[in-house]
Amino acid sequence: MTSPSGSTPAEAQAFLDAHPEIEAFDIVLTDANGVGRGKIVRRHELKSIFEGGRHMPISILGLDITGEDVHETGLIWTTGDGDLRAWPIPGTLVPLYGTSPPRGQLLMAMYMLDGRPMSSDPRLALARQVEILAAKGLYPAAAFELEFFLLANERDADGKVQPARAVLDGRVSGKTEVYSVDHLHGMEPLFSDIYAAAKAQGIPAETVISEYAPGQYELTLNYRKDVMRAADDLVMLKRLVRAQARRHGVTACFMAKPIEKYAGSGMHFHVSLQDKAGRNVFAEAGGESWSLPLLQGLGGLIQTMAESMLVFAPHANSWRRFVSQSYAPVAPTWGVNNRSVALRVPASDAKNRRIEHRPSGVDANPYLIAATVLAGIIKGLDEGLDPGPETTGNGYEAAVTRTTMPVDWRAAIEAARASSFLKSALGEDLHRTFVAIKQSEYLRVARTVSELDYHLYLHEV
């Protein structure tokens, strides 16, 4: 059977010839939560995966964050938990740096047995939005930013997580050493291995900075003309950061808000559109303040942001990140060179004009983020939407007069469930799957009696 993903056995053979040392491969399918699920296969199995795909249960796309079945997705016993066929994503067959014995990695996408796209696969939802834009003669270029914490494996005396000691010399820092270059030196051995792993996988990891909380860092990725590859980059980068941190005796944490008194971690998404000639259609021409496509794209994103927040903040912990003046946006606003808004037009020359979408936490699924953002831009272009006036100064103080944002996780779930836009952006099946998973997780959290409950109420009410 010809691979519906476009992969070929020649890619597998060339990789095996170039890497005779590799003994096994992680084959990874990304679920609705962005969790990589799959198998480790032996070297001799790789070629057959490229020739005929690999059977995997349909239920793998209907799991909650813990790996439990969510029957309301319709992907478990309703289907008899039958097998579908996963196929390799071209260009994602890579070595895993530092593994012993040496292993490789391959990202997969799920298809029906007859080769049709499996409509609850997040990556294929993004592919559908890319196809819609291509039919209009537009091609999205993009890059993600990755913020994360490096934490100690042990909790503190109060049971709280704490920043990791420097892997170089064991130094402890409890300060917000934002942009401190000297602070980065303590993690130099780990970041050197992260860069080496990224190079081995062809991931364009670039600048690293010490971010706005103790133990928090950011890695940037170079812009890709292919948004699908940009999302793959982020999935692969998270996996290798987690693996290299573990090898250095620390924990890479991708929770949106792991430490209550400090800023959380975002996954900012930079995006622009190119025409068939490779011209950035967001770039303003001479005499324009801003291009009409840029303004209309912003208008679509502003109008659809409230009903899309479940994609950008998918977990209970995600909502702890949205606090005023914490570098996380709290309103559907846009501005230029302004980090207090949800949609930022960064300072740049016209040819690099782009939108920086800032609401998403690092705990979100990059395929779903990109699919939803592109769908919002398409809506803005198709309907000629106006973003309203630019927010200047402190965006946290700006009056919000247009769209009301959900105030918490439950409100976001209800907004997503009722959203015809999100159903169109993700596709009806993935929309049902995603909302059902989030509802199941919400109910689990809602019925859990926490330590805080006992602290506040045990002896008081």
Coordinates of C-alpha atoms in Angstrom, one line a residue:
M1 CA 0.0 0.0 0.0
T2 CA 1.3 3.5 -0.9
S3 CA 1.8 5.6 2.2
P4 CA -0.9 8.3 2.5
S5 CA 1.5 10.4 4.5
G6 CA 4.0 10.6 1.6
S7 CA 6.7 8.5 3.4
T8 CA 8.7 6.1 1.3
P9 CA 10.8 2.9 2.1
A10 CA 13.7 4.7 0.5
E11 CA 13.9 7.1 3.5
A12 CA 14.1 4.2 5.9
Q13 CA 16.7 2.4 3.9
A14 CA 18.9 5.5 3.6
F15 CA 18.7 6.1 7.4
L16 CA 19.5 2.5 8.2
D17 CA 22.5 2.6 5.8
A18 CA 23.7 5.9 7.5
H19 CA 23.2 4.6 11.0
P20 CA 24.3 1.0 11.3
E21 CA 24.7 1.5 15.1
I22 CA 21.1 2.1 15.9
E23 CA 19.3 -0.9 17.3
A24 CA 15.8 0.3 18.0
F25 CA 13.3 3.1 17.3
D26 CA 10.7 5.0 19.3
I27 CA 7.6 5.3 17.1
V28 CA 5.5 8.1 18.5
L29 CA 1.9 9.2 17.8
T30 CA 0.8 12.5 19.3
D31 CA -2.6 12.4 21.0
A32 CA -5.1 15.2 21.7
N33 CA -3.2 16.2 24.9
G34 CA 0.1 16.4 23.0
V35 CA 1.3 13.2 24.7
G36 CA 3.5 11.0 22.6
R37 CA 2.2 7.4 22.6
G38 CA 3.5 4.4 20.7
K39 CA 6.0 1.6 20.9
I40 CA 9.7 0.8 20.7
V41 CA 10.5 -1.4 17.7
R42 CA 13.6 -3.3 16.8
R43 CA 15.8 -2.2 13.9
H44 CA 14.6 -5.0 11.5
E45 CA 11.0 -3.8 11.9
L46 CA 11.6 -0.3 10.6
K47 CA 11.5 -1.0 6.9
S48 CA 8.1 -2.7 7.1
I49 CA 6.6 0.3 8.9
F50 CA 7.5 2.4 5.9
E51 CA 6.2 -0.3 3.5
G52 CA 2.9 -0.9 5.1
G53 CA 2.4 1.2 8.1
R54 CA 1.9 -0.1 11.6
H55 CA -1.4 -1.2 13.2
M56 CA -2.3 0.7 16.4
P57 CA -5.6 0.7 18.3
I58 CA -8.0 3.6 17.6
S59 CA -8.3 4.1 21.4
I60 CA -4.9 5.6 21.5
L61 CA -6.5 8.9 20.4
G62 CA -9.2 8.7 23.0
L63 CA -7.1 8.7 26.1
D64 CA -7.0 11.4 28.9
I65 CA -3.8 12.9 30.3
T66 CA -3.3 9.8 32.5
G67 CA -3.8 7.3 29.7
E68 CA -7.2 6.2 30.8
D69 CA -10.0 5.5 28.2
V70 CA -12.6 8.3 27.7
H71 CA -15.6 6.4 26.4
E72 CA -17.4 9.5 25.5
T73 CA -15.0 10.1 22.6
G74 CA -16.6 7.3 20.7
L75 CA -13.1 5.8 20.1
I76 CA -13.1 3.0 22.6
W77 CA -15.8 0.3 22.8
T78 CA -18.1 2.0 20.3
T79 CA -15.6 0.9 17.6
G80 CA -14.7 -2.3 19.4
D81 CA -11.2 -0.7 20.0
G82 CA -10.2 -1.8 16.5
D83 CA -6.8 -1.2 14.9
L84 CA -6.2 1.6 12.4
R85 CA -2.9 2.1 10.6
A86 CA -0.2 4.6 11.6
W87 CA 2.2 5.8 8.9
P88 CA 5.5 7.6 9.2
I89 CA 5.7 11.4 9.0
P90 CA 8.3 12.2 6.3
G91 CA 11.4 13.8 7.7
T92 CA 10.9 12.8 11.3
L93 CA 13.1 9.7 11.3
V94 CA 16.1 10.8 13.4
P95 CA 18.7 9.5 15.9
L96 CA 18.2 10.0 19.6
Y97 CA 21.3 11.6 21.0
G98 CA 23.0 9.9 24.0
T99 CA 20.9 6.7 24.1
S100 CA 22.6 3.5 25.1
P101 CA 22.2 1.3 23.2
P102 CA 21.6 3.7 20.3
R103 CA 18.0 4.4 19.4
G104 CA 16.2 6.4 16.8
Q105 CA 12.8 8.1 16.7
L106 CA 10.0 8.3 14.2
L107 CA 6.8 10.4 14.4
M108 CA 3.6 8.8 13.2
A109 CA 0.2 9.9 12.0
M110 CA -3.0 7.8 12.1
Y111 CA -5.0 6.8 9.0
M112 CA -8.0 4.6 8.4
L113 CA -7.2 1.1 7.0
D114 CA -8.1 2.3 3.5
G115 CA -5.7 5.3 3.8
R116 CA -8.2 8.1 4.5
P117 CA -7.0 10.5 7.2
M118 CA -8.1 9.6 10.7
S119 CA -10.2 12.6 11.7
S120 CA -9.3 12.6 15.4
D121 CA -5.6 12.8 14.7
P122 CA -4.4 16.3 15.8
R123 CA -1.7 16.6 13.2
L124 CA -4.1 15.8 10.4
A125 CA -6.4 18.6 11.6
L126 CA -3.6 21.0 11.1
A127 CA -2.9 19.5 7.6
R128 CA -6.5 20.3 6.7
Q129 CA -6.2 24.0 7.6
V130 CA -3.0 24.1 5.5
E131 CA -4.9 22.6 2.6
I132 CA -7.6 25.3 2.9
L133 CA -5.0 28.0 2.8
A134 CA -3.2 26.4 -0.2
A135 CA -6.5 26.5 -2.1
K136 CA -6.4 30.2 -1.6
G137 CA -2.8 30.5 -2.8
L138 CA -1.5 31.1 0.8
Y139 CA 1.2 29.2 2.7
P140 CA 1.8 29.6 6.4
A141 CA 5.3 30.0 7.8
A142 CA 5.7 29.7 11.6
A143 CA 7.8 29.0 14.6
F144 CA 7.1 28.2 18.3
E145 CA 8.8 29.4 21.4
L146 CA 9.4 26.8 24.2
E147 CA 9.3 28.0 27.9
F148 CA 9.9 25.4 30.6
F149 CA 11.2 24.9 34.1
L150 CA 14.2 22.8 35.2
L151 CA 13.2 21.4 38.6
A152 CA 14.9 19.3 41.2
N153 CA 13.7 15.7 41.3
E154 CA 13.0 16.1 45.0
R155 CA 10.4 18.3 46.6
D156 CA 11.2 20.9 49.3
A157 CA 10.3 20.5 53.0
D158 CA 6.7 21.7 52.3
G159 CA 6.2 19.2 49.4
K160 CA 6.6 21.9 46.8
V161 CA 8.6 21.6 43.6
Q162 CA 11.8 23.6 43.6
P163 CA 14.3 24.8 41.0
A164 CA 17.0 22.4 40.1
R165 CA 20.6 22.9 41.2
A166 CA 23.0 23.9 38.5
V167 CA 24.2 20.7 36.9
L168 CA 27.7 22.2 36.5
D169 CA 28.5 22.9 40.2
G170 CA 25.4 22.3 42.2
R171 CA 24.8 26.0 42.9
V172 CA 21.3 26.8 44.1
S173 CA 19.5 30.0 43.0
G174 CA 16.1 31.0 44.3
K175 CA 16.1 34.4 42.5
T176 CA 14.5 35.5 39.3
E177 CA 17.6 35.8 37.2
V178 CA 15.8 36.9 34.1
Y179 CA 18.2 37.3 31.1
S180 CA 21.2 36.5 33.3
V181 CA 23.9 35.0 31.1
D182 CA 26.0 33.9 34.0
H183 CA 23.1 32.0 35.4
L184 CA 22.9 30.0 32.2
H185 CA 26.5 28.8 32.6
G186 CA 25.5 26.6 35.5
M187 CA 23.3 24.6 33.1
E188 CA 25.8 24.7 30.3
P189 CA 26.5 20.9 30.2
L190 CA 22.7 20.2 29.8
F191 CA 22.1 22.9 27.2
S192 CA 25.1 21.7 25.3
D193 CA 23.6 18.2 25.1
I194 CA 20.2 19.7 24.1
Y195 CA 21.8 21.6 21.3
A196 CA 23.7 18.5 20.2
A197 CA 20.5 16.4 20.3
A198 CA 18.6 19.1 18.3
K199 CA 21.3 19.2 15.7
A200 CA 21.2 15.4 15.3
Q201 CA 17.5 15.7 14.7
G202 CA 17.6 18.7 12.3
I203 CA 15.7 20.9 14.8
P204 CA 16.7 24.6 14.4
A205 CA 17.0 25.3 18.1
E206 CA 18.5 28.8 18.6
T207 CA 18.6 31.2 21.5
V208 CA 18.3 30.1 25.1
I209 CA 17.5 32.6 27.9
S210 CA 16.9 32.6 31.6
E211 CA 13.3 33.5 31.9
Y212 CA 11.1 35.3 34.4
A213 CA 11.2 32.8 37.3
P214 CA 13.8 30.8 39.2
G215 CA 14.5 27.7 37.2
Q216 CA 12.6 28.9 34.1
Y217 CA 14.2 28.9 30.6
E218 CA 13.2 29.6 27.0
L219 CA 14.4 28.0 23.8
T220 CA 13.5 29.6 20.5
L221 CA 13.2 27.8 17.2
N222 CA 14.0 29.2 13.8
Y223 CA 11.2 30.2 11.5
R224 CA 10.0 27.5 9.1
K225 CA 8.2 28.1 5.8
D226 CA 6.3 24.8 6.5
V227 CA 4.0 25.2 9.5
M228 CA 3.6 21.4 9.7
R229 CA 7.4 21.1 10.2
A230 CA 7.3 23.9 12.8
A231 CA 4.8 22.0 14.9
D232 CA 6.9 18.8 14.5
D233 CA 9.9 20.7 15.7
L234 CA 8.1 21.7 18.9
V235 CA 6.9 18.1 19.6
M236 CA 10.4 16.7 19.0
L237 CA 12.1 19.5 21.0
K238 CA 10.0 18.9 24.1
R239 CA 10.8 15.2 23.9
L240 CA 14.6 15.7 23.7
V241 CA 14.6 18.4 26.4
R242 CA 12.9 16.1 28.8
A243 CA 15.2 13.2 27.9
Q244 CA 18.4 15.2 28.2
A245 CA 17.3 16.8 31.5
R246 CA 16.6 13.3 32.9
R247 CA 20.1 12.2 31.9
H248 CA 21.5 15.2 33.9
G249 CA 19.5 14.3 37.0
V250 CA 16.9 17.1 36.8
T251 CA 13.3 17.3 35.7
A252 CA 12.1 19.3 32.6
C253 CA 8.7 20.6 33.6
F254 CA 6.1 21.6 30.9
M255 CA 3.3 22.5 33.2
A256 CA 1.9 25.9 32.5
K257 CA 2.2 27.0 36.1
P258 CA 4.3 24.8 38.3
I259 CA 5.2 27.4 41.0
E260 CA 2.4 29.5 42.3
K261 CA 4.2 32.8 43.1
Y262 CA 6.1 33.0 39.8
A263 CA 5.1 33.5 36.1
G264 CA 4.0 30.4 34.2
S265 CA 5.4 29.0 30.9
G266 CA 3.9 29.9 27.5
M267 CA 4.2 28.5 24.0
H268 CA 4.1 31.6 21.8
F269 CA 3.3 30.9 18.2
H270 CA 4.7 33.2 15.5
V271 CA 2.9 33.0 12.1
S272 CA 2.8 34.7 8.8
L273 CA 1.3 33.9 5.3
Q274 CA 3.2 33.8 2.1
D275 CA 1.7 33.9 -1.4
K276 CA 2.8 31.7 -4.3
A277 CA 5.7 34.0 -5.1
G278 CA 7.0 33.7 -1.6
R279 CA 5.9 37.2 -0.6
N280 CA 4.8 37.8 3.0
V281 CA 1.2 39.0 2.6
F282 CA 1.3 40.4 6.2
A283 CA 4.0 42.9 5.1
E284 CA 2.8 46.4 4.5
A285 CA 3.4 48.2 1.2
G286 CA 4.7 51.7 1.0
G287 CA 2.4 54.2 2.6
E288 CA 0.4 51.6 4.5
S289 CA 0.4 51.6 8.3
W290 CA -0.4 47.9 8.3
S291 CA -1.4 45.5 5.5
L292 CA -5.1 44.6 5.2
P293 CA -4.5 40.8 5.5
L294 CA -2.6 41.4 8.8
L295 CA -5.4 43.4 10.3
Q296 CA -8.1 40.9 9.1
G297 CA -6.1 38.0 10.4
L298 CA -5.9 39.8 13.8
G299 CA -9.6 40.4 13.6
G300 CA -10.4 36.7 13.1
L301 CA -8.1 35.7 16.0
I302 CA -9.7 38.2 18.3
Q303 CA -13.3 37.2 17.4
T304 CA -12.6 33.5 17.9
M305 CA -10.2 33.6 20.9
A306 CA -12.8 33.2 23.7
E307 CA -14.3 30.0 22.2
S308 CA -10.8 28.6 21.4
M309 CA -9.3 29.0 24.9
L310 CA -9.7 25.3 25.7
V311 CA -7.1 24.6 23.0
F312 CA -4.7 27.2 24.3
A313 CA -5.3 26.3 28.0
P314 CA -6.4 22.7 28.0
H315 CA -5.7 21.7 31.7
A316 CA -6.8 22.7 35.1
N317 CA -3.3 24.0 35.8
S318 CA -3.3 26.0 32.6
W319 CA -5.7 28.5 34.1
R320 CA -3.4 29.4 37.0
R321 CA -1.2 31.1 34.4
F322 CA -3.7 33.8 33.6
V323 CA -3.0 36.5 36.2
S324 CA -2.7 40.2 35.5
Q325 CA 0.8 41.5 34.9
S326 CA 2.3 38.0 34.8
Y327 CA 3.2 38.1 31.1
A328 CA 0.2 35.9 30.2
P329 CA -2.6 37.6 28.3
V330 CA -6.0 38.0 30.0
A331 CA -8.0 39.7 27.2
P332 CA -8.4 39.4 23.4
T333 CA -6.3 42.4 22.6
W334 CA -3.6 43.2 20.0
G335 CA -0.7 45.6 20.0
V336 CA 2.6 46.4 18.5
N337 CA 5.8 45.5 20.3
N338 CA 3.8 45.0 23.5
R339 CA 4.0 42.0 25.7
S340 CA 0.8 42.8 27.7
V341 CA -1.5 41.8 24.8
A342 CA -2.7 38.5 23.5
L343 CA -1.7 39.1 19.9
R344 CA 1.6 40.9 19.4
V345 CA 3.0 42.3 16.2
P346 CA 6.7 42.2 17.0
A347 CA 9.1 45.0 16.1
S348 CA 10.7 43.9 12.8
D349 CA 11.2 45.0 9.2
A350 CA 8.2 44.7 6.9
K351 CA 9.4 41.5 5.2
N352 CA 9.4 39.7 8.6
R353 CA 6.0 41.0 9.6
R354 CA 4.1 38.4 11.6
I355 CA 1.6 37.8 14.4
E356 CA 2.9 36.4 17.7
H357 CA 0.0 34.5 19.3
R358 CA 0.6 34.6 23.1
P359 CA -2.3 32.9 24.9
S360 CA -1.1 29.3 24.7
G361 CA 0.6 27.6 27.6
V362 CA 3.5 25.2 27.1
D363 CA 1.2 22.4 28.2
A364 CA -0.9 22.8 25.0
N365 CA -0.8 20.6 21.8
P366 CA 1.1 22.5 19.1
Y367 CA -0.8 20.9 16.3
L368 CA -4.1 22.0 17.8
I369 CA -2.7 25.5 18.5
A370 CA -1.6 25.9 14.9
A371 CA -4.8 24.5 13.4
T372 CA -7.0 26.8 15.5
V373 CA -4.9 29.9 14.9
L374 CA -4.8 29.3 11.1
A375 CA -8.6 28.7 11.1
G376 CA -9.0 32.0 13.0
I377 CA -6.9 33.8 10.4
I378 CA -8.9 32.2 7.6
K379 CA -12.1 33.4 9.1
G380 CA -10.7 36.9 9.4
L381 CA -9.6 37.0 5.8
D382 CA -12.9 35.5 4.5
E383 CA -15.1 37.8 6.5
G384 CA -12.9 40.9 6.3
L385 CA -12.9 41.2 10.1
D386 CA -11.7 44.3 11.9
P387 CA -9.4 43.8 15.0
G388 CA -10.5 47.1 16.5
P389 CA -8.1 49.7 17.9
E390 CA -4.5 48.8 18.8
T391 CA -3.8 48.5 22.5
T392 CA -1.0 50.7 23.7
G393 CA 0.7 50.9 27.0
N394 CA -0.4 48.5 29.8
G395 CA -2.7 46.0 28.1
Y396 CA -3.8 44.6 31.5
E397 CA -5.5 47.9 32.2
A398 CA -7.2 48.1 28.8
A399 CA -11.0 48.0 28.9
V400 CA -12.3 44.9 27.2
T401 CA -15.5 45.9 25.3
R402 CA -15.7 43.2 22.6
T403 CA -15.3 39.6 23.5
T404 CA -15.6 38.1 27.0
M405 CA -13.0 35.5 27.8
P406 CA -13.8 32.4 29.8
V407 CA -12.9 32.9 33.4
D408 CA -11.9 29.3 34.2
W409 CA -11.4 25.8 32.8
R410 CA -15.1 24.8 33.1
A411 CA -16.2 27.9 31.2
A412 CA -13.7 27.2 28.5
I413 CA -15.0 23.6 28.1
E414 CA -18.5 24.9 27.7
A415 CA -17.5 27.6 25.3
A416 CA -15.6 25.0 23.2
R417 CA -18.5 22.6 23.3
A418 CA -20.9 25.2 21.9
S419 CA -18.4 26.6 19.3
S420 CA -19.3 26.1 15.7
F421 CA -16.0 27.7 14.8
L422 CA -13.9 25.2 16.8
K423 CA -15.9 22.3 15.4
S424 CA -15.0 23.6 11.9
A425 CA -11.4 24.3 12.9
L426 CA -10.7 20.9 14.4
G427 CA -13.2 18.9 12.4
E428 CA -16.3 17.4 14.0
D429 CA -14.7 14.1 15.2
L430 CA -11.7 15.7 16.8
H431 CA -13.8 18.4 18.3
R432 CA -16.0 15.7 19.9
T433 CA -12.9 13.8 21.0
F434 CA -11.1 16.8 22.5
V435 CA -14.1 18.2 24.4
A436 CA -15.0 14.8 25.8
I437 CA -11.4 14.2 27.1
K438 CA -11.4 17.7 28.7
Q439 CA -14.8 17.1 30.3
S440 CA -13.6 13.8 31.7
E441 CA -10.5 15.4 33.1
Y442 CA -12.5 18.3 34.6
L443 CA -14.8 15.9 36.4
R444 CA -11.8 14.0 37.9
V445 CA -10.3 17.2 39.2
A446 CA -13.6 18.6 40.4
R447 CA -14.3 15.6 42.6
T448 CA -10.8 15.4 44.1
V449 CA -10.5 16.6 47.7
S450 CA -7.1 18.4 47.8
E451 CA -4.7 19.2 50.7
L452 CA -5.8 22.8 50.3
D453 CA -9.4 21.8 51.1
Y454 CA -8.3 20.3 54.4
H455 CA -6.1 23.3 55.2
L456 CA -8.9 25.8 54.5
Y457 CA -11.9 23.9 55.9
L458 CA -11.1 20.9 58.0
H459 CA -11.2 22.7 61.3
E460 CA -13.0 25.9 60.3
V461 CA -16.5 25.0 59.0

